[in-house]
């Protein structure tokens, strides 16, 4: 049942997978955007650019508005540096945080351990498999003889074995990973476009209905929502299309 709070309509969608990438370059645009939406519609992703511009203050502000935050800084460093960063993220109270799976087994295992010992709300610990901007040729340049599909599966298995809560992957590998690693292992998928959206620079895209059919847990959407003339309508249209 919908209800009114702070002069906004709050919704009760059973499948609430949208994570909006807050890829803005000034704070006024962020505030203008979040004034139009509310936490019953989506979660928010803060990437490296946005964090470099606005830092923890923005996270604090968004938390005060009730939003859950995916802090997408894709940590990739020596264990000591990653572990302290993960702990700081947990202390910030973010909902989800990520590490590059190629950081290796010891970083992933130790990060899990740090969060298991954390006193308070523990963020979901996610690893990034293979960046969707890389293709099979890029892997050859890196001396990796796997296809993107198989390399993603290998990194997802490492992540699963090390106790990650899930992985970031492209929609093209998601079905395989859901089958291999089960329902509980969360999949976070960028590169989502509706039929009438511009692809922008995304190449391997799927649409929200396909995401639902695969059982993807969270879909990351940036430009199609934040550049929309009516972001609230855009989000609601997607939610209604996948909640029927
Ligand atoms: O605007 P768009 O919907 O393409 O935004 C996708 C978001 O997901 C961006 O913030 C981008 O950095 C992020 N992302 C991605 N591909 C990955 C990992 C993250 O597009 N493999």
Short mmCIF file of C-alpha atoms and ligand atoms in Angstrom, two decimals:
data_model
loop_
_atom_site.label_atom_id
_atom_site.label_comp_id
_atom_site.label_asym_id
_atom_site.label_seq_id
_atom_site.Cartn_x
_atom_site.Cartn_y
_atom_site.Cartn_z
CA UNK A 1 0.00 0.00 0.00
CA UNK A 2 1.35 3.43 -0.94
CA UNK A 3 1.48 6.22 1.66
CA UNK A 4 2.49 9.87 1.97
CA UNK A 5 5.57 11.01 3.88
CA UNK A 6 7.25 14.44 3.72
CA UNK A 7 4.81 15.36 0.92
CA UNK A 8 6.09 12.47 -1.21
CA UNK A 9 4.34 9.29 -2.27
CA UNK A 10 6.10 6.27 -0.75
CA UNK A 11 5.79 2.96 -2.59
CA UNK A 12 5.81 -0.68 -1.65
CA UNK A 13 7.37 -2.55 -4.58
CA UNK A 14 8.22 -6.18 -3.83
CA UNK A 15 11.06 -6.23 -6.40
CA UNK A 16 13.14 -3.12 -5.79
CA UNK A 17 16.38 -3.67 -7.71
CA UNK A 18 17.25 -0.18 -9.00
CA UNK A 19 20.51 1.35 -7.84
CA UNK A 20 20.86 4.80 -9.41
CA UNK A 21 24.43 5.77 -10.29
CA UNK A 22 24.74 9.32 -8.93
CA UNK A 23 27.19 10.37 -11.64
CA UNK A 24 26.71 14.12 -11.26
CA UNK A 25 29.37 16.79 -11.29
CA UNK A 26 27.82 19.38 -9.03
CA UNK A 27 26.01 19.16 -5.76
CA UNK A 28 23.07 21.27 -6.89
CA UNK A 29 22.20 18.64 -9.51
CA UNK A 30 22.45 15.86 -6.92
CA UNK A 31 20.14 17.71 -4.52
CA UNK A 32 17.73 18.55 -7.31
CA UNK A 33 17.65 14.85 -8.26
CA UNK A 34 17.19 13.41 -4.79
CA UNK A 35 14.49 15.98 -4.01
CA UNK A 36 12.40 14.29 -6.72
CA UNK A 37 12.80 10.70 -5.53
CA UNK A 38 12.70 8.77 -2.25
CA UNK A 39 14.20 5.59 -0.73
CA UNK A 40 11.12 3.48 -1.50
CA UNK A 41 12.04 3.73 -5.21
CA UNK A 42 15.74 3.01 -5.39
CA UNK A 43 19.13 2.82 -3.75
CA UNK A 44 22.01 5.11 -4.75
CA UNK A 45 25.52 4.37 -6.00
CA UNK A 46 28.41 6.71 -5.28
CA UNK A 47 31.31 6.04 -7.62
CA UNK A 48 34.87 7.27 -7.56
CA UNK A 49 34.18 10.60 -9.34
CA UNK A 50 31.31 11.57 -7.11
CA UNK A 51 33.20 10.53 -3.98
CA UNK A 52 36.25 12.55 -5.03
CA UNK A 53 34.07 15.60 -5.52
CA UNK A 54 31.84 15.41 -2.46
CA UNK A 55 33.36 12.86 -0.08
CA UNK A 56 31.78 11.55 3.10
CA UNK A 57 29.55 14.62 3.55
CA UNK A 58 27.43 13.51 0.62
CA UNK A 59 27.04 10.01 2.08
CA UNK A 60 26.01 11.53 5.39
CA UNK A 61 23.47 13.79 3.69
CA UNK A 62 21.97 10.90 1.71
CA UNK A 63 21.82 8.70 4.81
CA UNK A 64 19.91 11.47 6.58
CA UNK A 65 17.41 11.35 3.71
CA UNK A 66 17.02 7.61 4.32
CA UNK A 67 18.82 6.30 1.22
CA UNK A 68 20.91 3.12 1.17
CA UNK A 69 24.31 3.71 -0.41
CA UNK A 70 26.45 1.46 -2.57
CA UNK A 71 29.97 2.89 -2.15
CA UNK A 72 31.46 1.83 -5.48
CA UNK A 73 35.14 2.67 -5.03
CA UNK A 74 36.33 -0.70 -6.38
CA UNK A 75 39.18 -1.12 -3.92
CA UNK A 76 42.27 -2.72 -5.45
CA UNK A 77 45.44 -2.48 -3.38
CA UNK A 78 47.60 -4.41 -0.92
CA UNK A 79 45.65 -6.16 1.87
CA UNK A 80 46.49 -3.63 4.60
CA UNK A 81 45.15 -0.69 2.57
CA UNK A 82 42.02 -2.48 1.37
CA UNK A 83 41.14 -3.81 4.81
CA UNK A 84 41.31 -0.43 6.52
CA UNK A 85 39.28 1.10 3.68
CA UNK A 86 36.61 -1.59 4.05
CA UNK A 87 36.43 -0.95 7.78
CA UNK A 88 36.08 2.81 7.24
CA UNK A 89 33.28 2.16 4.72
CA UNK A 90 31.52 -0.01 7.31
CA UNK A 91 31.85 2.75 9.90
CA UNK A 92 30.30 5.18 7.40
CA UNK A 93 27.25 2.92 7.46
CA UNK A 94 27.08 2.21 3.73
CA UNK A 95 24.82 -0.59 2.52
CA UNK A 96 27.25 -2.10 0.00
CA UNK A 97 30.97 -1.82 -0.76
CA UNK A 98 33.15 -3.43 -3.42
CA UNK A 99 36.67 -4.77 -4.05
CA UNK A 100 38.24 -5.90 -7.32
CA UNK A 101 38.29 -9.70 -7.32
CA UNK A 102 41.73 -9.58 -8.97
CA UNK A 103 43.04 -8.17 -5.67
CA UNK A 104 43.37 -11.87 -4.87
CA UNK A 105 42.30 -14.51 -2.41
CA UNK A 106 44.01 -13.14 0.70
CA UNK A 107 42.46 -9.67 0.30
CA UNK A 108 38.99 -11.13 -0.23
CA UNK A 109 39.26 -13.55 2.69
CA UNK A 110 40.67 -10.94 5.05
CA UNK A 111 38.07 -8.37 4.01
CA UNK A 112 35.35 -10.91 4.83
CA UNK A 113 37.02 -11.47 8.17
CA UNK A 114 37.18 -7.74 8.96
CA UNK A 115 33.46 -7.35 8.31
CA UNK A 116 32.54 -10.52 10.19
CA UNK A 117 34.15 -8.98 13.25
CA UNK A 118 32.60 -5.55 12.67
CA UNK A 119 30.29 -4.41 15.40
CA UNK A 120 27.26 -2.77 13.79
CA UNK A 121 25.41 -3.00 10.50
CA UNK A 122 27.67 -4.93 8.14
CA UNK A 123 27.67 -3.74 4.52
CA UNK A 124 27.23 -6.25 1.72
CA UNK A 125 30.72 -7.14 0.52
CA UNK A 126 30.82 -7.40 -3.26
CA UNK A 127 33.63 -8.01 -5.67
CA UNK A 128 34.01 -6.67 -9.18
CA UNK A 129 34.67 -9.52 -11.63
CA UNK A 130 35.68 -8.14 -15.00
CA UNK A 131 35.00 -4.56 -16.01
CA UNK A 132 32.33 -4.54 -18.69
CA UNK A 133 34.49 -2.14 -20.71
CA UNK A 134 36.98 -4.99 -21.36
CA UNK A 135 36.59 -7.54 -24.15
CA UNK A 136 38.42 -10.73 -25.20
CA UNK A 137 41.14 -8.71 -27.01
CA UNK A 138 41.87 -6.67 -23.90
CA UNK A 139 42.35 -9.91 -21.97
CA UNK A 140 44.90 -11.09 -24.53
CA UNK A 141 46.77 -7.77 -24.07
CA UNK A 142 46.84 -8.55 -20.35
CA UNK A 143 48.26 -12.01 -21.00
CA UNK A 144 45.02 -13.72 -20.00
CA UNK A 145 44.01 -16.58 -22.27
CA UNK A 146 40.43 -16.92 -20.99
CA UNK A 147 37.38 -15.50 -22.74
CA UNK A 148 35.59 -12.70 -20.84
CA UNK A 149 32.77 -15.16 -20.10
CA UNK A 150 35.07 -17.80 -18.57
CA UNK A 151 37.28 -15.28 -16.79
CA UNK A 152 34.23 -13.70 -15.18
CA UNK A 153 33.12 -17.14 -13.98
CA UNK A 154 36.58 -17.86 -12.58
CA UNK A 155 36.62 -14.56 -10.63
CA UNK A 156 33.05 -15.14 -9.45
CA UNK A 157 34.02 -18.59 -8.15
CA UNK A 158 37.00 -17.12 -6.29
CA UNK A 159 34.67 -14.48 -4.83
CA UNK A 160 32.09 -17.08 -3.84
CA UNK A 161 34.72 -19.32 -2.22
CA UNK A 162 36.09 -16.36 -0.26
CA UNK A 163 32.68 -15.52 1.19
CA UNK A 164 31.75 -12.46 -0.85
CA UNK A 165 28.03 -11.64 -0.75
CA UNK A 166 28.00 -11.35 -4.52
CA UNK A 167 29.67 -9.86 -7.58
CA UNK A 168 29.36 -7.08 -10.10
CA UNK A 169 29.12 -8.59 -13.59
CA UNK A 170 27.57 -7.82 -16.95
CA UNK A 171 24.09 -8.99 -17.86
CA UNK A 172 25.63 -11.42 -20.34
CA UNK A 173 27.25 -13.54 -17.65
CA UNK A 174 24.53 -13.13 -15.02
CA UNK A 175 22.41 -16.13 -15.97
CA UNK A 176 25.39 -18.48 -15.86
CA UNK A 177 26.51 -17.11 -12.47
CA UNK A 178 23.01 -17.40 -10.95
CA UNK A 179 22.85 -21.04 -12.04
CA UNK A 180 26.38 -21.83 -10.81
CA UNK A 181 26.37 -19.97 -7.47
CA UNK A 182 22.71 -19.93 -6.46
CA UNK A 183 20.07 -17.44 -5.43
CA UNK A 184 21.79 -16.11 -2.33
CA UNK A 185 24.91 -14.96 -4.20
CA UNK A 186 23.94 -11.45 -5.22
CA UNK A 187 24.45 -10.15 -8.74
CA UNK A 188 24.85 -6.43 -9.33
CA UNK A 189 24.60 -5.55 -13.00
CA UNK A 190 25.33 -2.23 -14.78
CA UNK A 191 24.73 -1.73 -18.50
CA UNK A 192 20.94 -1.69 -18.20
CA UNK A 193 18.87 0.01 -20.87
CA UNK A 194 15.15 0.13 -21.68
CA UNK A 195 14.16 -0.35 -25.33
CA UNK A 196 14.02 3.38 -26.11
CA UNK A 197 17.18 4.41 -24.19
CA UNK A 198 20.44 5.49 -25.79
CA UNK A 199 23.24 2.97 -25.22
CA UNK A 200 25.73 5.80 -24.48
CA UNK A 201 29.11 4.06 -24.13
CA UNK A 202 27.66 0.77 -22.86
CA UNK A 203 28.10 -2.18 -25.21
CA UNK A 204 26.76 -5.33 -23.62
CA UNK A 205 23.39 -4.25 -22.33
CA UNK A 206 20.24 -5.98 -21.13
CA UNK A 207 16.87 -4.46 -20.22
CA UNK A 208 15.15 -4.48 -16.79
CA UNK A 209 12.67 -7.20 -17.76
CA UNK A 210 15.50 -9.51 -18.86
CA UNK A 211 17.25 -8.69 -15.57
CA UNK A 212 14.19 -9.79 -13.64
CA UNK A 213 13.90 -13.01 -15.65
CA UNK A 214 17.51 -13.89 -14.86
CA UNK A 215 16.94 -13.15 -11.17
CA UNK A 216 19.43 -10.30 -10.99
CA UNK A 217 19.35 -8.77 -7.53
CA UNK A 218 20.36 -5.19 -8.32
CA UNK A 219 20.49 -3.25 -11.59
CA UNK A 220 22.73 -0.19 -11.74
CA UNK A 221 21.31 2.57 -13.94
CA UNK A 222 22.85 6.00 -14.40
CA UNK A 223 22.29 8.23 -17.41
CA UNK A 224 18.90 6.90 -18.54
CA UNK A 225 17.53 8.01 -15.16
CA UNK A 226 19.65 10.99 -14.09
CA UNK A 227 19.50 12.65 -17.53
CA UNK A 228 15.79 12.00 -17.91
CA UNK A 229 13.48 15.03 -18.02
CA UNK A 230 11.33 13.27 -15.43
CA UNK A 231 13.50 10.91 -13.33
CA UNK A 232 10.66 10.02 -10.97
CA UNK A 233 8.48 8.86 -13.87
CA UNK A 234 11.39 6.99 -15.44
CA UNK A 235 12.07 5.05 -12.22
CA UNK A 236 8.38 4.36 -11.61
CA UNK A 237 7.88 3.16 -15.21
CA UNK A 238 10.73 0.66 -14.79
CA UNK A 239 9.43 -0.52 -11.41
CA UNK A 240 5.88 -0.98 -12.68
CA UNK A 241 7.18 -2.91 -15.71
CA UNK A 242 9.02 -5.42 -13.51
CA UNK A 243 6.49 -5.69 -10.69
CA UNK A 244 3.54 -7.02 -12.65
O1 LIG B 1 24.97 5.73 -17.10
P1 LIG B 1 25.09 4.23 -16.99
O2 LIG B 1 23.76 3.54 -16.75
O3 LIG B 1 25.84 3.63 -18.13
O4 LIG B 1 25.93 4.04 -15.66
C1 LIG B 1 26.42 2.80 -15.23
C2 LIG B 1 27.16 2.97 -13.95
O5 LIG B 1 27.71 1.71 -13.60
C3 LIG B 1 28.32 3.96 -14.02
O6 LIG B 1 28.45 4.58 -12.74
C4 LIG B 1 29.52 3.07 -14.27
O7 LIG B 1 30.71 3.60 -13.77
C5 LIG B 1 29.12 1.81 -13.51
N1 LIG B 1 29.76 0.58 -13.98
C6 LIG B 1 29.65 0.13 -15.27
N2 LIG B 1 30.26 -1.04 -15.64
C7 LIG B 1 30.98 -1.74 -14.77
C8 LIG B 1 31.08 -1.30 -13.44
C9 LIG B 1 30.45 -0.13 -13.09
O8 LIG B 1 28.97 0.75 -16.09
N3 LIG B 1 31.53 -2.87 -15.11
#
